[in-house]
Amino acid sequence: MSMFSRFAMVMFLVVAATAATNDFEVVEHLNKLNKPSMKSIKSPDGDIIDCVHISNQAAFDHPSLKNHKIQMRPNYHPEGMNFDNMKVSSETQETINQLWHLNGKCAKGTIPVRRTKKEDVLRASSIKKYGKKKSVSSVAQPTSVDLDLINQSGHQHAIAYVEGEFYGAKATMNVWDPQIQQSNEFSLSQIWLLGGSFSEDLNSIEAGWQVSPDLYGDNNTRFFTYWTSDAYQATGCYNLLCSGFIQINNEIALGASISPISKYHGSQYDISILIWKDPEQGNWWMQFGKGNVLGYWPASLFSYLTESASMIQWGGEVVNSASDGQHTTTQMGSGHFPEEGFGKSSYFRNVQIVDGSNSLRAPKDIDTFTEQPNCYDVQTGKNDGWGSYIYYGGPGRNPNCP
Ligand SMILES: *[C@@H]1O[C@H](CO)[C@@H](O)[C@H](O)[C@H]1NC(C)=O
Ligand SMILES: *[C@@H]1O[C@H](CO)[C@@H](O)[C@H](O)[C@H]1NC(C)=O
């Protein structure tokens, strides 16, 4: 064998070995995420929804949740303890539309889990990063001292926020399908409940809708959650892509596509999200729509949020990769500015917080923040029908945002 072919042979073996390890690691990761299911449902959008026994869910892989006793209902609800209106199973009709509902249901005692496919993991830059936000710039930092640095991160926000001591938050937001310029960007609209400072130890609980081609492999609008207890570093993830969130509901799949979507100058469709802290156990519960209690983030996942949230934010976030030296054309919300108002701009209405006496009420002293108002902007208002409301969003690149 010549020197060259010997070298080529060695290189070939090295490459083959690396590929095999990666492949093994990917399969191992998939086995960890995709628990054995009682039934699988094929959604029209290509997703597979696995009905996983509730006690088999990934949450219980978390070291601090090994002996966790699952809580099947909250001890407290800020809208009143009328459990007849609250459901964790599919005994009554509800009009929340997740595409996979067209093809089946998950039985009581199971939870619907969006199956992670091999290609989902392979789209991530590494197995470790799959299902995770990239950095602390994933949250708007209106009170940070170093605005310039944050501004350069590429993450752009248009949010309304309040500071204080909070035990929950609620809002109804309309749902859109913003255009994404390139697959490593995303556009999301959500509620953030934050604890701690904007440094290494930031705690965050998040929920809303998003379009993220890298995460899901398509441009569908999907319902999602996120949590972290260390500023998006080692802990936390989207949906059920790591252990943490405990789901009890058999109807709503985290990460599944939602429809219908609002139309510019046409019908508006919105979803309601309520997140609140159970004063007895300290767990953070989430409700989707009218009375669909989804599950909870155990207090033990967090540090600051074991007490209360110190900031609540409502609004949008996009990644501006500025790959061609110009601002991205990725849209936020409807892709239109707040000035356009109802039917055109994206909104959060009936924006509320849960206060120190565990009551829902309109927030006082609501502020706004956006890095570049000519790209994405935000406005707040108040009226009888909508209480406190927010219009937010924008087109990204335009003559005033080059
Ligand atoms: C998402 O939309 C963009 C254009 O907005 C398109 O270029 C891209 O191919 C779409 N991606 C997928 C996975 O459908
Ligand atoms: C962010 O950067 C843009 C463009 O350089 C600038 O116009 C804007 O004022 C900056 N925003 C903040 C909050 O510093």
CSV table of C-alpha atoms and ligand atoms in Angstrom, one decimal:
chain,number,residue,atom,x,y,z
A,1,MET,CA,0.0,0.0,0.0
A,2,SER,CA,1.3,3.4,-0.9
A,3,MET,CA,1.7,6.1,1.8
A,4,PHE,CA,-1.3,7.9,0.3
A,5,SER,CA,-3.7,5.0,0.2
A,6,ARG,CA,-2.6,4.0,3.7
A,7,PHE,CA,-3.4,7.5,4.8
A,8,ALA,CA,-6.7,7.4,3.0
A,9,MET,CA,-7.5,4.1,4.6
A,10,VAL,CA,-6.8,5.4,8.1
A,11,MET,CA,-8.9,8.5,7.4
A,12,PHE,CA,-11.7,6.3,6.1
A,13,LEU,CA,-11.7,4.3,9.3
A,14,VAL,CA,-11.7,7.4,11.4
A,15,VAL,CA,-14.6,8.9,9.6
A,16,ALA,CA,-16.6,5.7,9.7
A,17,ALA,CA,-15.9,5.3,13.4
A,18,THR,CA,-17.1,8.8,14.1
A,19,ALA,CA,-20.2,8.4,12.1
A,20,ALA,CA,-21.0,5.2,13.9
A,21,THR,CA,-20.5,6.7,17.3
A,22,ASN,CA,-22.7,9.7,16.4
A,23,ASP,CA,-25.3,7.3,15.1
A,24,PHE,CA,-25.2,5.3,18.2
A,25,GLU,CA,-25.5,8.4,20.3
A,26,VAL,CA,-28.5,9.6,18.3
A,27,VAL,CA,-30.3,6.3,18.7
A,28,GLU,CA,-29.6,6.3,22.4
A,29,HIS,CA,-30.9,9.8,22.7
A,30,LEU,CA,-34.1,8.9,20.7
A,31,ASN,CA,-34.6,5.9,23.0
A,32,LYS,CA,-34.4,8.2,26.0
A,33,LEU,CA,-37.0,10.7,24.5
A,34,ASN,CA,-39.4,8.3,22.8
A,35,LYS,CA,-40.9,6.2,25.6
A,36,PRO,CA,-42.8,3.0,24.8
A,37,SER,CA,-46.3,3.9,23.8
A,38,MET,CA,-49.8,2.3,24.1
A,39,LYS,CA,-50.8,3.7,20.8
A,40,SER,CA,-49.4,5.9,18.0
A,41,ILE,CA,-51.4,8.4,15.9
A,42,LYS,CA,-50.2,9.7,12.5
A,43,SER,CA,-51.0,13.4,12.2
A,44,PRO,CA,-51.7,14.9,8.7
A,45,ASP,CA,-48.7,17.2,9.1
A,46,GLY,CA,-46.3,14.2,9.3
A,47,ASP,CA,-46.0,14.1,13.1
A,48,ILE,CA,-46.4,10.9,15.0
A,49,ILE,CA,-48.1,11.3,18.3
A,50,ASP,CA,-47.3,8.6,20.8
A,51,CYS,CA,-49.8,7.9,23.7
A,52,VAL,CA,-47.4,7.3,26.6
A,53,HIS,CA,-48.5,6.0,29.9
A,54,ILE,CA,-48.5,8.9,32.3
A,55,SER,CA,-46.1,7.3,34.8
A,56,ASN,CA,-43.7,6.5,31.9
A,57,GLN,CA,-43.1,10.0,30.8
A,58,ALA,CA,-39.6,11.5,30.4
A,59,ALA,CA,-40.0,13.8,33.4
A,60,PHE,CA,-39.4,11.0,35.8
A,61,ASP,CA,-35.9,10.5,34.4
A,62,HIS,CA,-34.9,13.7,36.2
A,63,PRO,CA,-32.6,12.9,39.1
A,64,SER,CA,-34.7,15.1,41.5
A,65,LEU,CA,-38.0,13.5,40.3
A,66,LYS,CA,-37.2,9.8,40.7
A,67,ASN,CA,-39.5,9.4,43.6
A,68,HIS,CA,-41.9,12.2,42.7
A,69,LYS,CA,-45.5,11.5,43.5
A,70,ILE,CA,-47.5,12.8,40.5
A,71,GLN,CA,-50.1,15.4,41.3
A,72,MET,CA,-53.3,14.8,39.2
A,73,ARG,CA,-54.8,18.2,39.9
A,74,PRO,CA,-53.6,21.5,41.4
A,75,ASN,CA,-54.6,22.4,45.0
A,76,TYR,CA,-55.5,25.9,43.9
A,77,HIS,CA,-56.7,27.6,40.8
A,78,PRO,CA,-56.7,31.5,40.5
A,79,GLU,CA,-60.0,31.4,38.6
A,80,GLY,CA,-61.7,29.4,41.3
A,81,MET,CA,-61.6,25.7,42.3
A,82,ASN,CA,-64.4,24.6,40.1
A,83,PHE,CA,-63.0,21.4,39.0
A,84,ASP,CA,-66.1,20.6,36.8
A,85,ASN,CA,-64.8,23.2,34.4
A,86,MET,CA,-61.3,21.9,34.6
A,87,LYS,CA,-60.3,18.8,32.7
A,88,VAL,CA,-57.3,16.6,32.4
A,89,SER,CA,-59.1,14.1,30.2
A,90,SER,CA,-61.3,14.1,27.1
A,91,GLU,CA,-64.7,13.6,28.7
A,92,THR,CA,-66.2,16.8,27.4
A,93,GLN,CA,-65.9,18.6,24.0
A,94,GLU,CA,-63.5,21.4,23.5
A,95,THR,CA,-62.7,23.4,20.4
A,96,ILE,CA,-58.9,23.5,20.6
A,97,ASN,CA,-57.5,22.4,17.4
A,98,GLN,CA,-54.4,20.4,17.1
A,99,LEU,CA,-54.0,18.7,13.7
A,100,TRP,CA,-53.4,15.2,15.1
A,101,HIS,CA,-56.9,15.2,16.6
A,102,LEU,CA,-58.2,14.5,13.1
A,103,ASN,CA,-56.7,11.0,13.3
A,104,GLY,CA,-57.3,9.8,16.9
A,105,LYS,CA,-57.2,10.3,20.6
A,106,CYS,CA,-55.0,9.3,23.5
A,107,ALA,CA,-56.9,7.4,26.2
A,108,LYS,CA,-57.2,8.5,29.8
A,109,GLY,CA,-54.1,7.7,31.8
A,110,THR,CA,-51.8,8.4,28.8
A,111,ILE,CA,-50.3,11.6,27.5
A,112,PRO,CA,-49.8,12.6,23.9
A,113,VAL,CA,-46.1,13.0,23.1
A,114,ARG,CA,-44.8,14.3,19.7
A,115,ARG,CA,-42.3,11.6,18.6
A,116,THR,CA,-38.8,12.8,18.0
A,117,LYS,CA,-37.4,11.5,14.7
A,118,LYS,CA,-33.8,10.9,13.8
A,119,GLU,CA,-33.8,13.8,11.4
A,120,ASP,CA,-35.0,16.1,14.1
A,121,VAL,CA,-32.0,15.4,16.2
A,122,LEU,CA,-29.6,15.5,13.2
A,123,ARG,CA,-30.8,19.1,12.3
A,124,ALA,CA,-29.5,20.3,15.6
A,125,SER,CA,-25.8,21.4,15.8
A,126,SER,CA,-25.3,18.6,18.4
A,127,ILE,CA,-27.3,16.1,20.4
A,128,LYS,CA,-26.8,18.2,23.5
A,129,LYS,CA,-28.2,21.3,21.9
A,130,TYR,CA,-31.3,19.6,20.4
A,131,GLY,CA,-34.5,21.0,21.9
A,132,LYS,CA,-32.7,23.9,23.6
A,133,LYS,CA,-32.7,27.7,23.2
A,134,LYS,CA,-29.2,29.0,22.5
A,135,SER,CA,-28.4,31.6,25.1
A,136,VAL,CA,-29.5,34.2,27.6
A,137,SER,CA,-30.2,36.5,24.6
A,138,SER,CA,-33.4,34.3,24.2
A,139,VAL,CA,-35.0,36.7,26.7
A,140,ALA,CA,-35.5,40.4,26.3
A,141,GLN,CA,-33.4,42.2,29.0
A,142,PRO,CA,-35.1,45.6,29.3
A,143,THR,CA,-33.4,46.3,32.6
A,144,SER,CA,-29.9,45.1,31.7
A,145,VAL,CA,-27.0,47.4,31.9
A,146,ASP,CA,-25.4,46.4,28.6
A,147,LEU,CA,-28.0,47.0,25.9
A,148,ASP,CA,-25.3,47.2,23.2
A,149,LEU,CA,-24.1,43.7,23.8
A,150,ILE,CA,-27.6,42.2,23.9
A,151,ASN,CA,-28.4,44.1,20.7
A,152,GLN,CA,-25.6,42.3,18.9
A,153,SER,CA,-26.8,38.8,19.8
A,154,GLY,CA,-29.1,38.6,16.8
A,155,HIS,CA,-32.2,37.9,19.0
A,156,GLN,CA,-34.8,40.6,18.7
A,157,HIS,CA,-37.8,41.2,20.9
A,158,ALA,CA,-40.9,43.3,21.0
A,159,ILE,CA,-42.4,42.9,24.5
A,160,ALA,CA,-44.5,44.4,27.2
A,161,TYR,CA,-43.3,43.6,30.8
A,162,VAL,CA,-43.9,44.2,34.5
A,163,GLU,CA,-41.6,44.0,37.4
A,164,GLY,CA,-42.6,42.9,41.0
A,165,GLU,CA,-43.6,39.8,42.8
A,166,PHE,CA,-45.8,37.5,40.7
A,167,TYR,CA,-47.4,34.1,41.2
A,168,GLY,CA,-48.6,33.6,37.6
A,169,ALA,CA,-49.6,35.2,34.4
A,170,LYS,CA,-52.4,34.9,31.8
A,171,ALA,CA,-53.2,36.2,28.3
A,172,THR,CA,-55.1,35.4,25.1
A,173,MET,CA,-53.0,35.7,22.0
A,174,ASN,CA,-53.9,35.4,18.3
A,175,VAL,CA,-52.1,32.8,16.3
A,176,TRP,CA,-50.2,33.5,13.0
A,177,ASP,CA,-47.8,31.9,10.6
A,178,PRO,CA,-44.9,34.3,10.3
A,179,GLN,CA,-42.5,33.8,7.3
A,180,ILE,CA,-39.1,32.6,8.3
A,181,GLN,CA,-36.2,33.7,6.0
A,182,GLN,CA,-33.9,30.8,6.7
A,183,SER,CA,-34.1,27.6,8.6
A,184,ASN,CA,-31.7,28.6,11.5
A,185,GLU,CA,-34.0,31.5,12.4
A,186,PHE,CA,-37.3,31.3,14.2
A,187,SER,CA,-40.3,33.4,15.2
A,188,LEU,CA,-42.2,33.0,18.4
A,189,SER,CA,-44.8,34.7,20.5
A,190,GLN,CA,-45.1,33.8,24.2
A,191,ILE,CA,-45.4,34.6,27.9
A,192,TRP,CA,-42.1,34.6,29.9
A,193,LEU,CA,-42.2,34.2,33.8
A,194,LEU,CA,-38.7,35.1,35.0
A,195,GLY,CA,-36.9,34.9,38.3
A,196,GLY,CA,-33.3,36.0,39.2
A,197,SER,CA,-31.2,38.4,37.2
A,198,PHE,CA,-30.1,38.3,33.6
A,199,SER,CA,-27.0,36.3,34.4
A,200,GLU,CA,-25.9,32.8,34.8
A,201,ASP,CA,-28.8,31.8,37.1
A,202,LEU,CA,-31.9,33.2,35.4
A,203,ASN,CA,-35.0,31.0,35.9
A,204,SER,CA,-37.6,31.1,33.2
A,205,ILE,CA,-40.9,29.4,32.4
A,206,GLU,CA,-42.3,30.1,28.9
A,207,ALA,CA,-45.3,29.1,26.8
A,208,GLY,CA,-46.8,30.2,23.5
A,209,TRP,CA,-46.7,29.4,19.8
A,210,GLN,CA,-43.7,29.3,17.4
A,211,VAL,CA,-42.5,28.6,13.9
A,212,SER,CA,-39.1,27.0,14.0
A,213,PRO,CA,-37.9,25.0,10.9
A,214,ASP,CA,-34.7,23.8,12.7
A,215,LEU,CA,-36.6,22.4,15.7
A,216,TYR,CA,-39.6,20.8,13.8
A,217,GLY,CA,-38.5,20.4,10.2
A,218,ASP,CA,-41.3,22.5,8.8
A,219,ASN,CA,-42.9,26.0,8.9
A,220,ASN,CA,-46.0,25.0,10.9
A,221,THR,CA,-47.2,27.1,13.8
A,222,ARG,CA,-46.8,25.0,17.0
A,223,PHE,CA,-47.8,25.2,20.6
A,224,PHE,CA,-44.8,25.1,22.8
A,225,THR,CA,-43.3,25.5,26.3
A,226,TYR,CA,-39.8,26.1,27.6
A,227,TRP,CA,-38.1,26.2,31.0
A,228,THR,CA,-34.6,26.8,32.3
A,229,SER,CA,-33.1,27.3,35.7
A,230,ASP,CA,-29.6,28.5,34.6
A,231,ALA,CA,-30.1,31.0,31.8
A,232,TYR,CA,-30.5,28.5,29.0
A,233,GLN,CA,-27.2,26.8,29.7
A,234,ALA,CA,-27.4,23.2,31.0
A,235,THR,CA,-30.9,22.9,32.2
A,236,GLY,CA,-34.3,23.0,30.5
A,237,CYS,CA,-35.7,22.6,27.0
A,238,TYR,CA,-38.7,23.0,24.7
A,239,ASN,CA,-41.7,20.8,25.4
A,240,LEU,CA,-40.9,17.4,26.7
A,241,LEU,CA,-37.5,17.2,25.1
A,242,CYS,CA,-35.8,16.8,28.4
A,243,SER,CA,-37.0,15.7,31.8
A,244,GLY,CA,-38.8,18.4,33.9
A,245,PHE,CA,-42.4,19.3,32.9
A,246,ILE,CA,-44.9,16.7,34.1
A,247,GLN,CA,-47.9,16.4,31.9
A,248,ILE,CA,-51.2,15.1,33.1
A,249,ASN,CA,-53.5,16.0,30.1
A,250,ASN,CA,-54.4,13.5,27.4
A,251,GLU,CA,-55.6,15.9,24.8
A,252,ILE,CA,-52.9,18.5,24.1
A,253,ALA,CA,-49.5,17.6,22.7
A,254,LEU,CA,-46.6,20.0,23.3
A,255,GLY,CA,-44.9,20.9,20.1
A,256,ALA,CA,-47.9,19.9,17.9
A,257,SER,CA,-49.3,22.1,15.1
A,258,ILE,CA,-52.2,24.3,15.8
A,259,SER,CA,-54.9,25.4,13.4
A,260,PRO,CA,-56.7,27.5,12.2
A,261,ILE,CA,-54.4,30.5,11.9
A,262,SER,CA,-55.5,34.1,11.8
A,263,LYS,CA,-55.8,35.8,8.4
A,264,TYR,CA,-54.7,39.3,7.6
A,265,HIS,CA,-57.9,41.3,7.3
A,266,GLY,CA,-59.8,38.1,8.0
A,267,SER,CA,-60.9,35.7,10.8
A,268,GLN,CA,-58.8,36.0,14.0
A,269,TYR,CA,-58.0,32.9,16.1
A,270,ASP,CA,-56.5,33.0,19.5
A,271,ILE,CA,-55.4,30.8,22.3
A,272,SER,CA,-55.4,31.4,26.1
A,273,ILE,CA,-52.5,30.4,28.3
A,274,LEU,CA,-52.5,30.6,32.1
A,275,ILE,CA,-49.5,29.7,34.3
A,276,TRP,CA,-49.8,29.9,38.1
A,277,LYS,CA,-48.1,28.7,41.2
A,278,ASP,CA,-49.8,26.3,43.5
A,279,PRO,CA,-49.4,28.0,46.9
A,280,GLU,CA,-49.4,24.6,48.7
A,281,GLN,CA,-46.9,22.6,46.8
A,282,GLY,CA,-45.1,25.4,45.0
A,283,ASN,CA,-45.4,23.8,41.6
A,284,TRP,CA,-46.0,26.0,38.5
A,285,TRP,CA,-49.2,24.8,36.6
A,286,MET,CA,-50.2,25.5,33.1
A,287,GLN,CA,-53.6,25.7,31.5
A,288,PHE,CA,-54.3,25.8,27.8
A,289,GLY,CA,-57.6,27.2,26.4
A,290,LYS,CA,-60.6,27.0,28.7
A,291,GLY,CA,-59.9,24.6,31.5
A,292,ASN,CA,-57.4,22.3,29.9
A,293,VAL,CA,-54.9,21.8,32.7
A,294,LEU,CA,-51.8,20.5,31.0
A,295,GLY,CA,-49.5,19.7,33.9
A,296,TYR,CA,-46.8,21.4,35.9
A,297,TRP,CA,-43.2,22.3,36.4
A,298,PRO,CA,-42.2,20.9,39.9
A,299,ALA,CA,-40.8,23.7,42.2
A,300,SER,CA,-37.7,21.5,42.7
A,301,LEU,CA,-36.5,22.3,39.1
A,302,PHE,CA,-35.9,26.0,40.1
A,303,SER,CA,-34.1,28.3,42.4
A,304,TYR,CA,-35.6,31.8,42.3
A,305,LEU,CA,-38.9,30.5,40.9
A,306,THR,CA,-39.4,28.4,44.0
A,307,GLU,CA,-40.5,31.7,45.6
A,308,SER,CA,-42.1,33.9,42.9
A,309,ALA,CA,-41.4,35.5,39.5
A,310,SER,CA,-39.8,38.9,39.5
A,311,MET,CA,-40.7,39.8,35.9
A,312,ILE,CA,-43.4,38.8,33.4
A,313,GLN,CA,-43.1,39.5,29.7
A,314,TRP,CA,-45.6,39.1,26.9
A,315,GLY,CA,-44.5,39.5,23.2
A,316,GLY,CA,-42.4,38.2,20.4
A,317,GLU,CA,-38.9,37.1,19.6
A,318,VAL,CA,-37.1,36.4,16.3
A,319,VAL,CA,-33.6,35.4,15.4
A,320,ASN,CA,-32.0,37.9,13.0
A,321,SER,CA,-29.0,36.1,11.5
A,322,ALA,CA,-28.4,39.0,9.1
A,323,SER,CA,-26.7,36.4,6.8
A,324,ASP,CA,-26.6,38.6,3.7
A,325,GLY,CA,-25.5,41.7,5.7
A,326,GLN,CA,-29.0,43.0,5.8
A,327,HIS,CA,-31.7,42.6,8.5
A,328,THR,CA,-33.7,39.4,8.2
A,329,THR,CA,-37.1,39.4,6.5
A,330,THR,CA,-38.3,36.9,9.2
A,331,GLN,CA,-41.6,38.2,10.5
A,332,MET,CA,-42.7,38.6,14.1
A,333,GLY,CA,-46.4,37.9,14.9
A,334,SER,CA,-48.5,38.8,11.9
A,335,GLY,CA,-45.6,40.5,10.2
A,336,HIS,CA,-47.3,43.8,10.5
A,337,PHE,CA,-46.7,46.7,12.9
A,338,PRO,CA,-48.9,47.4,16.0
A,339,GLU,CA,-50.3,50.6,14.4
A,340,GLU,CA,-52.4,48.5,12.0
A,341,GLY,CA,-54.5,47.3,14.9
A,342,PHE,CA,-57.1,44.5,15.1
A,343,GLY,CA,-57.4,42.0,12.2
A,344,LYS,CA,-53.9,42.9,11.0
A,345,SER,CA,-51.5,43.2,13.9
A,346,SER,CA,-50.8,40.4,16.4
A,347,TYR,CA,-52.1,40.9,19.9
A,348,PHE,CA,-52.2,39.7,23.5
A,349,ARG,CA,-55.5,40.6,25.1
A,350,ASN,CA,-56.8,40.3,28.7
A,351,VAL,CA,-53.2,40.4,29.9
A,352,GLN,CA,-53.2,39.5,33.6
A,353,ILE,CA,-50.9,38.6,36.4
A,354,VAL,CA,-51.4,36.6,39.6
A,355,ASP,CA,-50.6,38.8,42.6
A,356,GLY,CA,-49.4,38.1,46.2
A,357,SER,CA,-52.9,37.2,47.3
A,358,ASN,CA,-53.1,34.6,44.4
A,359,SER,CA,-55.7,36.6,42.5
A,360,LEU,CA,-55.7,37.3,38.8
A,361,ARG,CA,-55.7,41.0,37.9
A,362,ALA,CA,-54.6,43.5,35.3
A,363,PRO,CA,-51.0,44.5,35.7
A,364,LYS,CA,-50.0,47.9,36.9
A,365,ASP,CA,-47.2,49.9,35.4
A,366,ILE,CA,-46.8,47.9,32.2
A,367,ASP,CA,-43.6,48.9,30.2
A,368,THR,CA,-42.5,48.1,26.7
A,369,PHE,CA,-39.1,47.1,25.2
A,370,THR,CA,-37.8,46.5,21.7
A,371,GLU,CA,-34.2,46.6,20.4
A,372,GLN,CA,-35.1,48.1,17.0
A,373,PRO,CA,-38.6,49.6,16.8
A,374,ASN,CA,-38.2,50.1,13.0
A,375,CYS,CA,-38.0,46.3,12.6
A,376,TYR,CA,-40.4,45.0,15.2
A,377,ASP,CA,-42.5,47.2,17.6
A,378,VAL,CA,-44.9,47.0,20.5
A,379,GLN,CA,-47.8,49.1,21.9
A,380,THR,CA,-50.0,48.7,25.0
A,381,GLY,CA,-53.5,49.8,25.6
A,382,LYS,CA,-56.6,49.2,27.8
A,383,ASN,CA,-60.3,49.0,27.2
A,384,ASP,CA,-63.4,47.4,28.7
A,385,GLY,CA,-63.6,44.3,26.5
A,386,TRP,CA,-59.9,43.5,26.3
A,387,GLY,CA,-58.6,44.8,29.6
A,388,SER,CA,-54.9,45.3,29.3
A,389,TYR,CA,-53.8,44.5,25.8
A,390,ILE,CA,-50.6,44.6,23.6
A,391,TYR,CA,-50.1,44.9,19.9
A,392,TYR,CA,-46.7,43.7,18.8
A,393,GLY,CA,-44.7,42.5,15.8
A,394,GLY,CA,-43.4,43.6,12.4
A,395,PRO,CA,-41.9,42.6,9.1
A,396,GLY,CA,-38.2,42.7,9.9
A,397,ARG,CA,-36.4,44.2,6.9
A,398,ASN,CA,-38.0,47.2,5.4
A,399,PRO,CA,-36.8,50.6,4.2
A,400,ASN,CA,-36.5,51.8,7.8
A,401,CYS,CA,-34.9,48.5,8.9
A,402,PRO,CA,-32.3,47.8,6.3
B,1,LIG,C1,-40.1,27.4,5.1
B,1,LIG,O1,-40.5,28.5,4.4
B,1,LIG,C2,-39.4,29.1,3.6
B,1,LIG,C3,-39.8,30.3,2.9
B,1,LIG,O2,-40.6,31.2,3.8
B,1,LIG,C4,-39.0,28.1,2.6
B,1,LIG,O3,-37.8,28.6,1.9
B,1,LIG,C5,-38.6,26.8,3.3
B,1,LIG,O4,-38.3,25.8,2.3
B,1,LIG,C6,-39.7,26.3,4.2
B,1,LIG,N1,-39.2,25.1,4.9
B,1,LIG,C7,-39.8,24.0,5.0
B,1,LIG,C8,-39.1,22.9,5.8
B,1,LIG,O5,-40.8,23.8,4.5
B,2,LIG,C1,-29.8,48.3,18.5
B,2,LIG,O1,-29.1,48.4,17.3
B,2,LIG,C2,-29.7,49.2,16.3
B,2,LIG,C3,-28.9,49.2,15.0
B,2,LIG,O2,-27.6,49.3,15.3
B,2,LIG,C4,-30.0,50.6,16.8
B,2,LIG,O3,-30.7,51.4,15.9
B,2,LIG,C5,-30.8,50.5,18.1
B,2,LIG,O4,-31.0,51.8,18.7
B,2,LIG,C6,-30.2,49.6,19.1
B,2,LIG,N1,-31.1,49.4,20.2
B,2,LIG,C7,-30.7,49.5,21.5
B,2,LIG,C8,-31.8,49.2,22.5
B,2,LIG,O5,-29.6,49.7,21.9
